[in-house]
């Protein structure tokens, strides 16, 4: 066994027991233990980490720890000159921009709908299991959204977010702030049900499907070609627009 000293920063402390938060502490490690193994053994999913310093030098997750090593673990590194640092993953979450795609676990259906509303390709199925989420996230390069830290510790999950908030609207604010989503949002371009693109349609093509009051009051419509749903700018649209304005998307 060897002993290393760990210090976790910012929101990573949420995963630690109170006695280990915001302070350095010693932890025993197996002789072949890597940085990734120990970070997760201490309770922090590797997907929450963007920078690791061992004895003041940046390193990857594969670094094998030695006796006396001092390990500093960060969720973000805006305070550093990143050009001289080794990132623990090739593409940090905040740099993915318009390429952001998500897969949400079974407990985050409300958040999935709101992300679709904001224009982000988001897969969701409340019958999908952790193994399938892991495979899909790797094959399609999707960010895993979950409140299950064990899911984020799976080897195949390289990009993920542990969602702390409990309510969908607060979850949207949390993820939008963490990943700086406001500039990448394209509201009302995806179907909330199917995750498929919406396209503008002429009123005369859909008026036979509309309630009389809607047919009388509205002229602009979009349709999902997957589920056939037709949408217009009614009261629900106004509420969604207000929510997106609150996260800086409009």
XYZ file of N, CA and C in Angstrom:
750
model
N 0.839 -1.206 0.000
C 0.000 0.000 0.000
C 0.871 1.251 0.000
N 0.363 2.295 -0.653
C 1.010 3.601 -0.605
C -0.027 4.595 -0.092
N 0.431 5.763 0.294
C -0.463 6.804 0.797
C -0.283 8.062 -0.033
N -1.386 8.626 -0.504
C -1.358 9.878 -1.247
C -2.270 10.881 -0.561
N -1.984 12.152 -0.781
C -2.785 13.226 -0.209
C -3.653 13.833 -1.298
N -4.946 13.940 -1.031
C -5.904 14.425 -2.023
C -6.534 15.736 -1.572
N -6.831 16.590 -2.559
C -7.590 17.815 -2.298
C -8.519 18.031 -3.489
N -9.820 18.053 -3.229
C -10.826 18.274 -4.262
C -11.339 19.709 -4.177
N -11.659 20.295 -5.334
C -12.023 21.704 -5.380
C -13.446 21.917 -5.897
N -13.997 23.056 -5.471
C -15.311 23.530 -5.904
C -16.383 22.449 -5.717
N -17.248 22.249 -6.724
C -18.417 21.387 -6.532
C -18.069 19.911 -6.404
N -16.842 19.519 -6.659
C -16.452 18.129 -6.446
C -16.588 17.733 -4.978
N -16.516 18.709 -4.100
C -16.664 18.417 -2.680
C -18.043 17.863 -2.326
N -19.032 18.108 -3.178
C -20.377 17.601 -2.907
C -20.415 16.079 -2.842
N -19.466 15.425 -3.484
C -19.452 13.964 -3.519
C -18.715 13.353 -2.328
N -18.067 14.173 -1.521
C -17.244 13.678 -0.417
C -18.009 13.721 0.902
N -17.635 12.879 1.854
C -18.205 13.006 3.202
C -17.748 14.320 3.815
N -18.525 14.905 4.718
C -18.219 16.236 5.272
C -16.792 16.383 5.795
N -16.250 15.363 6.414
C -14.920 15.480 7.015
C -13.820 15.671 5.983
N -14.090 15.380 4.707
C -13.055 15.475 3.668
C -13.267 16.658 2.734
N -14.293 17.421 2.955
C -14.596 18.521 2.046
C -13.710 19.736 2.271
N -13.239 20.308 1.155
C -12.488 21.568 1.148
C -11.237 21.522 2.039
N -10.594 20.392 2.066
C -9.351 20.257 2.818
C -8.553 19.095 2.235
N -7.259 19.097 2.506
C -6.407 17.992 2.089
C -6.552 16.839 3.072
N -6.516 15.617 2.553
C -6.614 14.446 3.424
C -5.797 13.305 2.817
N -5.302 12.447 3.661
C -4.528 11.289 3.216
C -5.456 10.107 2.969
N -5.115 9.309 1.964
C -5.899 8.111 1.661
C -4.959 6.995 1.234
N -5.146 5.777 1.755
C -4.333 4.637 1.322
C -4.720 4.212 -0.085
N -3.721 3.821 -0.873
C -3.948 3.409 -2.260
C -3.221 2.086 -2.509
N -3.805 1.252 -3.351
C -3.094 0.057 -3.786
C -1.875 0.482 -4.599
N -0.864 -0.361 -4.651
C 0.382 0.027 -5.321
C 0.197 0.292 -6.804
N -0.778 -0.332 -7.421
C -1.001 -0.115 -8.851
C -2.166 0.841 -9.120
N -2.642 1.521 -8.088
C -3.817 2.386 -8.247
C -3.519 3.573 -9.152
N -4.423 3.836 -10.082
C -4.299 5.009 -10.950
C -5.062 6.188 -10.356
N -4.818 7.349 -10.918
C -5.547 8.548 -10.507
C -7.051 8.325 -10.648
N -7.494 7.789 -11.780
C -8.923 7.564 -12.018
C -9.506 6.615 -10.974
N -8.803 5.520 -10.706
C -9.301 4.553 -9.733
C -9.506 5.196 -8.369
N -8.547 5.972 -7.914
C -8.643 6.557 -6.580
C -9.688 7.668 -6.504
N -9.775 8.485 -7.550
C -10.787 9.539 -7.555
C -12.182 8.925 -7.398
N -12.451 7.848 -8.134
C -13.766 7.226 -8.052
C -13.938 6.424 -6.770
N -12.856 5.825 -6.269
C -12.946 5.110 -4.995
C -13.299 6.060 -3.860
N -12.911 7.318 -3.997
C -13.222 8.326 -2.984
C -14.618 8.922 -3.172
N -15.320 8.510 -4.250
C -16.714 8.906 -4.424
C -17.008 9.890 -5.526
N -15.992 10.328 -6.266
C -16.187 11.355 -7.292
C -16.186 10.705 -8.674
N -17.271 10.795 -9.457
C -17.276 10.246 -10.812
C -16.228 10.925 -11.686
N -15.546 10.160 -12.507
C -14.478 10.739 -13.326
C -15.003 11.757 -14.339
N -16.287 11.637 -14.709
C -16.850 12.572 -15.682
C -16.975 13.988 -15.127
N -16.899 14.129 -13.798
C -17.014 15.454 -13.185
C -15.673 16.186 -13.142
N -14.614 15.514 -13.538
C -13.256 16.055 -13.395
C -12.722 16.524 -14.740
N -12.080 17.695 -14.756
C -11.475 18.192 -15.980
C -9.979 18.435 -15.848
N -9.456 18.431 -14.643
C -8.033 18.686 -14.471
C -7.542 17.996 -13.208
N -6.392 17.326 -13.317
C -5.743 16.699 -12.169
C -4.288 17.140 -12.140
N -3.847 17.594 -10.983
C -2.437 17.913 -10.769
C -1.882 16.931 -9.745
N -0.782 16.283 -10.080
C -0.072 15.435 -9.133
C 1.291 16.068 -8.874
N 1.505 16.462 -7.637
C 2.738 17.164 -7.248
C 2.952 18.407 -8.106
N 1.833 19.082 -8.434
C 1.889 20.339 -9.168
C 1.948 20.216 -10.665
N 1.989 18.986 -11.213
C 2.055 18.795 -12.655
C 0.774 18.136 -13.149
N 0.252 18.606 -14.281
C -0.976 18.034 -14.815
C -0.712 16.631 -15.338
N -1.722 15.765 -15.223
C -1.575 14.383 -15.676
C -2.916 13.843 -16.126
N -2.884 12.670 -16.750
C -4.093 12.001 -17.175
C -4.590 11.032 -16.119
N -5.743 10.466 -16.371
C -6.333 9.528 -15.422
C -5.479 8.272 -15.231
N -4.649 7.941 -16.224
C -3.900 6.679 -16.167
C -2.662 6.749 -15.280
N -2.329 7.908 -14.764
C -1.139 8.068 -13.920
C -1.219 7.141 -12.697
N -0.175 6.348 -12.456
C -0.108 5.469 -11.290
C 0.434 6.261 -10.110
N -0.256 6.174 -8.992
C 0.122 6.965 -7.828
C 1.272 6.317 -7.060
N 2.125 7.173 -6.517
C 3.263 6.720 -5.715
C 3.110 7.244 -4.295
N 3.832 6.634 -3.379
C 3.756 7.043 -1.981
C 4.163 8.504 -1.833
N 3.332 9.275 -1.125
C 3.632 10.670 -0.876
C 3.126 11.634 -1.927
N 2.508 11.124 -3.012
C 1.978 12.018 -4.039
C 0.904 12.934 -3.454
N 0.877 14.160 -3.965
C -0.161 15.126 -3.596
C -1.021 15.367 -4.831
N -2.310 15.079 -4.703
C -3.217 15.085 -5.851
C -4.259 16.188 -5.670
N -4.316 17.113 -6.627
C -5.326 18.179 -6.633
C -6.278 17.918 -7.794
N -7.576 17.914 -7.518
C -8.573 17.525 -8.514
C -9.567 18.671 -8.702
N -9.738 19.082 -9.976
C -10.560 20.252 -10.286
C -11.687 19.900 -11.260
N -12.844 20.559 -11.099
C -13.930 20.382 -12.064
C -13.796 21.312 -13.259
N -13.011 22.347 -13.149
C -12.819 23.319 -14.218
C -11.516 24.039 -13.957
N -10.998 24.726 -14.978
C -9.666 25.289 -14.784
C -9.500 26.639 -15.468
N -10.539 27.485 -15.385
C -10.452 28.801 -15.996
C -9.321 29.650 -15.417
N -8.898 29.360 -14.181
C -7.874 30.173 -13.542
C -6.480 29.817 -14.027
N -6.335 28.761 -14.856
C -5.032 28.312 -15.283
C -4.769 28.669 -16.745
N -3.482 28.698 -17.111
C -3.091 28.796 -18.503
C -3.184 27.391 -19.085
N -4.297 27.074 -19.740
C -4.574 25.699 -20.142
C -3.653 25.214 -21.249
N -2.950 26.113 -21.934
C -2.079 25.678 -23.018
C -0.949 24.790 -22.533
N -0.596 24.903 -21.263
C 0.522 24.124 -20.731
C 0.064 22.928 -19.911
N -1.258 22.654 -19.894
C -1.789 21.597 -19.043
C -2.307 20.427 -19.864
N -2.212 19.245 -19.290
C -2.738 18.040 -19.906
C -4.160 17.823 -19.432
N -5.116 17.868 -20.356
C -6.509 17.620 -19.990
C -6.727 16.124 -19.778
N -7.654 15.778 -18.899
C -7.947 14.374 -18.646
C -8.850 13.784 -19.727
N -9.444 14.635 -20.582
C -10.210 14.141 -21.729
C -9.926 15.059 -22.904
N -10.089 14.507 -24.089
C -9.732 15.243 -25.300
C -10.568 16.493 -25.494
N -11.859 16.407 -25.171
C -12.758 17.533 -25.399
C -13.481 17.887 -24.109
N -13.073 18.950 -23.414
C -13.817 19.375 -22.235
C -15.264 19.700 -22.598
N -16.163 19.500 -21.656
C -17.583 19.672 -21.921
C -17.928 21.038 -22.465
N -17.350 22.093 -21.895
C -17.763 23.440 -22.264
C -17.307 23.849 -23.648
N -16.439 23.041 -24.314
C -15.948 23.416 -25.634
C -16.703 22.733 -26.763
N -17.730 21.922 -26.441
C -18.418 21.170 -27.473
C -19.408 22.023 -28.258
N -19.881 23.128 -27.669
C -20.725 24.096 -28.363
C -21.932 23.480 -29.034
N -22.107 23.794 -30.337
C -23.274 23.317 -31.074
C -23.246 21.808 -31.258
N -22.108 21.150 -30.974
C -22.029 19.712 -31.107
C -22.579 18.962 -29.905
N -23.084 19.672 -28.919
C -23.593 19.019 -27.713
C -24.801 18.135 -28.018
N -24.692 16.882 -27.619
C -25.825 15.958 -27.684
C -25.873 15.215 -26.360
N -27.085 14.898 -25.912
C -27.265 14.326 -24.588
C -27.995 12.994 -24.647
N -27.837 12.225 -23.562
C -28.697 11.085 -23.281
C -29.012 11.138 -21.792
N -30.299 11.160 -21.457
C -30.743 11.310 -20.069
C -31.235 9.974 -19.533
N -30.960 9.709 -18.266
C -31.401 8.447 -17.685
C -32.892 8.489 -17.349
N -33.403 7.391 -16.819
C -34.845 7.218 -16.650
C -35.485 8.225 -15.703
N -34.702 8.886 -14.859
C -35.257 9.802 -13.865
C -35.277 11.257 -14.335
N -34.846 11.518 -15.558
C -34.694 12.899 -16.018
C -35.511 13.189 -17.276
N -36.713 12.615 -17.338
C -37.570 12.849 -18.493
C -37.961 14.303 -18.656
N -38.233 14.985 -17.539
C -38.597 16.408 -17.615
C -37.461 17.247 -18.156
N -36.250 16.992 -17.698
C -35.082 17.723 -18.199
C -34.867 17.436 -19.679
N -35.057 16.184 -20.099
C -34.884 15.835 -21.511
C -35.815 16.660 -22.394
N -37.065 16.803 -21.972
C -38.029 17.596 -22.753
C -37.606 19.059 -22.836
N -37.106 19.594 -21.734
C -36.695 20.996 -21.737
C -35.456 21.215 -22.606
N -34.545 20.272 -22.612
C -33.371 20.389 -23.478
C -33.774 20.310 -24.948
N -34.729 19.440 -25.257
C -35.243 19.396 -26.628
C -35.901 20.721 -26.988
N -36.649 21.276 -26.054
C -37.283 22.567 -26.274
C -36.240 23.633 -26.604
N -35.068 23.529 -25.971
C -33.988 24.484 -26.207
C -33.198 24.176 -27.473
N -33.516 23.048 -28.120
C -32.877 22.731 -29.388
C -31.735 21.746 -29.318
N -31.589 21.032 -28.190
C -30.494 20.078 -28.044
C -30.986 18.647 -28.248
N -30.337 17.952 -29.153
C -30.618 16.554 -29.434
C -30.435 15.749 -28.146
N -31.530 15.243 -27.580
C -31.496 14.573 -26.278
C -32.281 13.271 -26.330
N -31.582 12.159 -26.177
C -32.238 10.858 -26.140
C -32.770 10.584 -24.737
N -33.960 9.989 -24.694
C -34.556 9.629 -23.403
C -35.544 8.493 -23.605
N -35.454 7.489 -22.749
C -36.404 6.379 -22.737
C -36.398 5.840 -21.315
N -37.544 5.884 -20.640
C -37.541 5.481 -19.228
C -37.360 3.981 -19.035
N -37.250 3.224 -20.124
C -36.979 1.790 -20.018
C -35.529 1.428 -20.309
N -34.720 2.416 -20.609
C -33.337 2.153 -20.978
C -32.490 1.919 -19.725
N -31.568 0.960 -19.794
C -30.723 0.627 -18.658
C -29.359 1.287 -18.724
N -28.620 1.188 -17.621
C -27.314 1.841 -17.532
C -26.339 1.337 -18.595
N -26.314 0.028 -18.836
C -25.392 -0.522 -19.828
C -25.668 0.037 -21.211
N -26.955 0.142 -21.569
C -27.303 0.679 -22.887
C -26.963 2.154 -22.985
N -27.186 2.896 -21.904
C -26.801 4.313 -21.894
C -25.298 4.449 -22.112
N -24.524 3.604 -21.443
C -23.067 3.639 -21.603
C -22.663 3.404 -23.060
N -23.258 2.408 -23.691
C -22.917 2.071 -25.069
C -23.320 3.196 -26.027
N -24.545 3.689 -25.882
C -25.031 4.745 -26.774
C -24.205 6.013 -26.614
N -23.874 6.372 -25.379
C -23.106 7.599 -25.151
C -21.746 7.522 -25.828
N -21.134 6.329 -25.819
C -19.825 6.164 -26.459
C -19.947 6.160 -27.977
N -20.927 5.430 -28.502
C -21.075 5.311 -29.949
C -21.496 6.619 -30.603
N -22.352 7.377 -29.921
C -22.896 8.597 -30.514
C -22.303 9.867 -29.917
N -21.306 9.716 -29.054
C -20.636 10.860 -28.415
C -21.650 11.790 -27.742
N -22.452 11.192 -26.871
C -23.461 11.948 -26.138
C -23.040 12.126 -24.686
N -23.384 13.255 -24.112
C -23.132 13.531 -22.699
C -24.227 12.871 -21.875
N -23.826 12.079 -20.907
C -24.787 11.392 -20.038
C -25.251 12.346 -18.936
N -26.559 12.449 -18.766
C -27.160 13.244 -17.698
C -27.823 12.293 -16.715
N -27.472 12.394 -15.447
C -27.988 11.440 -14.468
C -27.835 11.978 -13.057
N -28.615 11.395 -12.143
C -28.416 11.634 -10.719
C -27.843 10.380 -10.048
N -27.353 9.461 -10.861
C -26.767 8.210 -10.388
C -25.258 8.268 -10.606
N -24.499 8.490 -9.555
C -23.050 8.638 -9.723
C -22.399 7.339 -10.188
N -22.991 6.180 -9.876
C -22.415 4.921 -10.336
C -22.459 4.803 -11.856
N -23.492 5.353 -12.483
C -23.563 5.358 -13.940
C -22.399 6.150 -14.525
N -22.067 7.275 -13.906
C -20.974 8.111 -14.410
C -19.604 7.483 -14.196
N -19.516 6.482 -13.331
C -18.240 5.813 -13.090
C -17.960 4.696 -14.089
N -18.925 4.376 -14.938
C -18.713 3.315 -15.926
C -17.587 3.699 -16.887
N -16.778 2.715 -17.246
C -15.589 2.952 -18.057
C -15.901 3.609 -19.396
N -17.024 3.225 -20.022
C -17.348 3.730 -21.343
C -17.924 5.130 -21.364
N -18.255 5.664 -20.212
C -18.818 7.019 -20.147
C -17.670 8.017 -19.998
N -17.404 8.760 -21.057
C -16.300 9.723 -21.025
C -16.764 11.139 -20.727
N -18.008 11.461 -21.087
C -18.556 12.797 -20.831
C -19.909 12.641 -20.142
N -20.058 13.250 -18.991
C -21.308 13.149 -18.259
C -21.447 14.258 -17.246
N -22.667 14.472 -16.798
C -22.956 15.487 -15.782
C -23.823 14.873 -14.694
N -23.386 15.008 -13.475
C -24.221 14.650 -12.339
C -25.165 15.822 -12.084
N -26.469 15.576 -12.166
C -27.470 16.633 -12.029
C -27.869 16.743 -10.566
N -27.621 17.896 -9.968
C -27.880 18.066 -8.540
C -29.310 18.501 -8.241
N -29.883 19.362 -9.064
C -31.230 19.882 -8.820
C -32.269 18.776 -8.962
N -33.417 18.962 -8.316
C -34.472 17.948 -8.321
C -35.595 18.253 -9.304
N -35.866 19.520 -9.559
C -36.964 19.916 -10.435
C -36.440 20.210 -11.843
N -37.208 19.824 -12.889
C -36.722 19.993 -14.259
C -36.280 21.408 -14.616
N -37.031 22.424 -14.213
C -36.648 23.787 -14.571
C -35.332 24.173 -13.911
N -35.147 23.783 -12.643
C -33.877 24.063 -11.972
C -32.757 23.243 -12.593
N -33.063 22.036 -13.037
C -32.062 21.213 -13.700
C -31.597 21.865 -14.994
N -32.536 22.444 -15.747
C -32.154 23.137 -16.977
C -31.235 24.306 -16.676
N -31.568 25.095 -15.658
C -30.700 26.208 -15.267
C -29.315 25.704 -14.883
N -29.281 24.600 -14.138
C -27.999 24.052 -13.685
C -27.126 23.621 -14.867
N -27.691 22.837 -15.776
C -26.918 22.334 -16.910
C -26.542 23.466 -17.864
N -27.461 24.401 -18.074
C -27.161 25.532 -18.953
C -26.007 26.361 -18.409
N -25.987 26.563 -17.092
C -24.899 27.320 -16.496
C -23.585 26.574 -16.516
N -23.647 25.293 -16.205
C -22.419 24.497 -16.138
C -21.752 24.359 -17.507
N -22.556 24.173 -18.558
C -22.020 23.936 -19.888
C -22.086 25.165 -20.787
N -22.504 26.298 -20.227
C -22.577 27.553 -20.982
C -23.408 27.362 -22.254
N -24.637 26.910 -22.071
C -25.479 26.530 -23.201
C -26.185 27.685 -23.894
N -26.308 28.820 -23.237
C -27.185 29.883 -23.747
C -26.885 30.229 -25.201
N -25.614 30.352 -25.551
C -25.251 30.751 -26.913
C -25.458 29.674 -27.952
N -25.674 28.432 -27.518
C -25.838 27.316 -28.449
C -27.285 26.865 -28.599
N -28.196 27.488 -27.858
C -29.595 27.070 -27.904
C -30.258 27.491 -29.208
N -31.092 26.597 -29.742
C -31.909 26.897 -30.930
C -33.349 26.503 -30.608
N -34.026 27.377 -29.846
C -35.343 27.014 -29.287
C -36.373 26.627 -30.339
N -37.213 25.660 -29.965
C -38.389 25.266 -30.738
C -38.032 24.728 -32.124
N -36.926 24.007 -32.209
C -36.541 23.375 -33.473
C -36.661 21.856 -33.424
N -36.902 21.292 -32.221
C -37.027 19.840 -32.076
C -38.364 19.486 -31.434
N -38.884 18.330 -31.799
C -40.122 17.835 -31.199
C -39.844 17.393 -29.768
N -40.661 17.849 -28.831
C -40.478 17.474 -27.433
C -40.722 15.996 -27.205
N -41.552 15.374 -28.031
C -41.867 13.961 -27.870
C -40.859 13.048 -28.564
N -40.470 13.400 -29.784
C -39.677 12.500 -30.628
C -38.201 12.859 -30.721
N -37.864 14.079 -30.373
C -36.487 14.546 -30.541
C -36.131 14.724 -32.017
N -37.128 14.767 -32.879
C -36.913 14.930 -34.317
C -37.069 16.400 -34.700
N -36.452 16.830 -35.813
C -36.579 18.231 -36.234
C -38.019 18.612 -36.560
N -38.363 19.856 -36.238
C -39.654 20.418 -36.619
C -39.479 21.245 -37.887
N -40.494 21.244 -38.737
C -40.431 22.067 -39.952
C -41.707 22.880 -40.093
N -41.550 24.050 -40.648
C -42.691 24.937 -40.865
C -43.618 24.345 -41.917
N -44.915 24.439 -41.646
C -45.908 23.947 -42.603
C -46.952 25.027 -42.849
N -47.552 24.980 -44.009
C -48.623 25.923 -44.336
C -49.889 25.571 -43.556
N -50.619 26.595 -43.160
C -51.823 26.378 -42.369
C -52.818 25.485 -43.096
N -52.937 25.668 -44.401
C -53.926 24.884 -45.142
C -53.592 23.388 -45.154
N -52.322 23.058 -44.905
C -51.940 21.645 -44.899
C -52.285 20.943 -43.587
N -52.516 21.731 -42.547
C -52.767 21.105 -41.245
C -54.083 21.548 -40.614
N -54.812 22.461 -41.244
C -55.980 23.042 -40.587
C -57.053 22.014 -40.253
N -57.075 20.904 -40.998
C -58.070 19.862 -40.710
C -57.773 19.135 -39.404
N -56.570 19.311 -38.858
C -56.204 18.663 -37.591
C -56.335 19.601 -36.399
N -56.656 20.871 -36.648
C -56.623 21.886 -35.596
C -57.974 22.052 -34.912
N -57.951 22.326 -33.598
C -59.184 22.717 -32.912
C -59.708 24.024 -33.504
N -61.017 24.240 -33.521
C -61.580 25.462 -34.125
C -60.971 26.747 -33.589
N -60.758 26.831 -32.271
C -60.209 28.063 -31.694
C -58.797 28.323 -32.186
N -58.008 27.281 -32.312
C -56.632 27.425 -32.809
C -56.649 27.835 -34.277
N -57.518 27.219 -35.048
C -57.625 27.538 -36.472
C -58.012 28.996 -36.683
N -58.791 29.539 -35.755
C -59.246 30.923 -35.901
C -58.195 31.933 -35.465
N -57.334 31.559 -34.501
C -56.443 32.535 -33.883
C -55.005 32.512 -34.408
N -54.552 31.404 -34.992
C -53.134 31.262 -35.302
C -52.897 31.036 -36.785
N -51.704 31.488 -37.223
C -51.355 31.352 -38.639
C -50.021 30.633 -38.856
N -49.176 30.552 -37.818
C -47.861 29.936 -37.950
C -47.856 28.567 -37.279
N -47.391 27.551 -38.017
C -47.409 26.188 -37.503
C -46.135 25.445 -37.903
N -45.754 24.504 -37.030
C -44.656 23.588 -37.353
C -45.145 22.170 -37.101
N -44.493 21.212 -37.776
C -44.930 19.822 -37.640
C -43.722 18.893 -37.503
N -43.910 17.843 -36.736
C -42.913 16.781 -36.611
C -43.288 15.681 -37.593
N -42.378 15.339 -38.486
C -42.674 14.315 -39.488
C -42.584 12.900 -38.929
N -42.093 12.759 -37.689
C -42.002 11.427 -37.084
C -43.312 11.050 -36.401
N -43.778 11.912 -35.485
C -45.014 11.599 -34.764
C -46.236 12.282 -35.366
N -46.015 13.231 -36.287
C -47.127 13.932 -36.915
C -47.689 15.063 -36.087
N -47.079 15.366 -34.937
C -47.580 16.435 -34.085
C -47.483 17.799 -34.739
N -48.500 18.609 -34.523
C -48.545 19.979 -35.054
C -48.522 20.940 -33.874
N -47.701 21.999 -33.984
C -47.511 22.921 -32.865
C -47.662 24.365 -33.342
N -48.129 25.211 -32.408
C -48.331 26.619 -32.703
C -47.967 27.427 -31.461
N -47.940 28.744 -31.605
C -47.478 29.615 -30.525
C -48.618 29.992 -29.598
N -49.085 29.009 -28.844
C -50.149 29.242 -27.884
C -49.611 29.566 -26.509
N -50.442 29.383 -25.481
C -50.048 29.744 -24.114
C -48.884 28.882 -23.619
N -48.860 27.600 -24.018
C -47.762 26.726 -23.609
C -46.448 27.222 -24.211
N -46.491 27.652 -25.459
C -45.304 28.204 -26.116
C -44.820 29.443 -25.377
N -45.736 30.283 -24.927
C -45.365 31.497 -24.204
C -44.662 31.142 -22.884
N -45.149 30.123 -22.183
C -44.516 29.711 -20.930
C -43.117 29.148 -21.180
N -42.969 28.376 -22.243
C -41.655 27.829 -22.574
C -40.682 28.939 -22.962
N -41.169 29.915 -23.688
C -40.328 31.044 -24.099
C -39.836 31.816 -22.872
N -40.716 32.001 -21.882
C -40.331 32.697 -20.651
C -39.270 31.904 -19.900
N -39.399 30.578 -19.887
C -38.407 29.744 -19.211
C -37.043 29.869 -19.895
N -37.014 29.817 -21.217
C -35.743 29.932 -21.925
C -35.135 31.314 -21.766
N -35.975 32.339 -21.695
C -35.452 33.693 -21.448
C -34.749 33.752 -20.103
N -35.239 32.972 -19.148
C -34.630 32.951 -17.815
C -33.252 32.348 -17.787
N -32.911 31.521 -18.779
C -31.559 30.960 -18.837
C -30.704 31.648 -19.886
N -31.197 32.769 -20.404
C -30.402 33.586 -21.304
C -30.426 33.147 -22.740
N -31.409 32.324 -23.128
C -31.442 31.814 -24.495
C -32.156 32.757 -25.457
N -32.960 33.708 -24.929
C -33.737 34.598 -25.798
C -33.489 36.045 -25.414
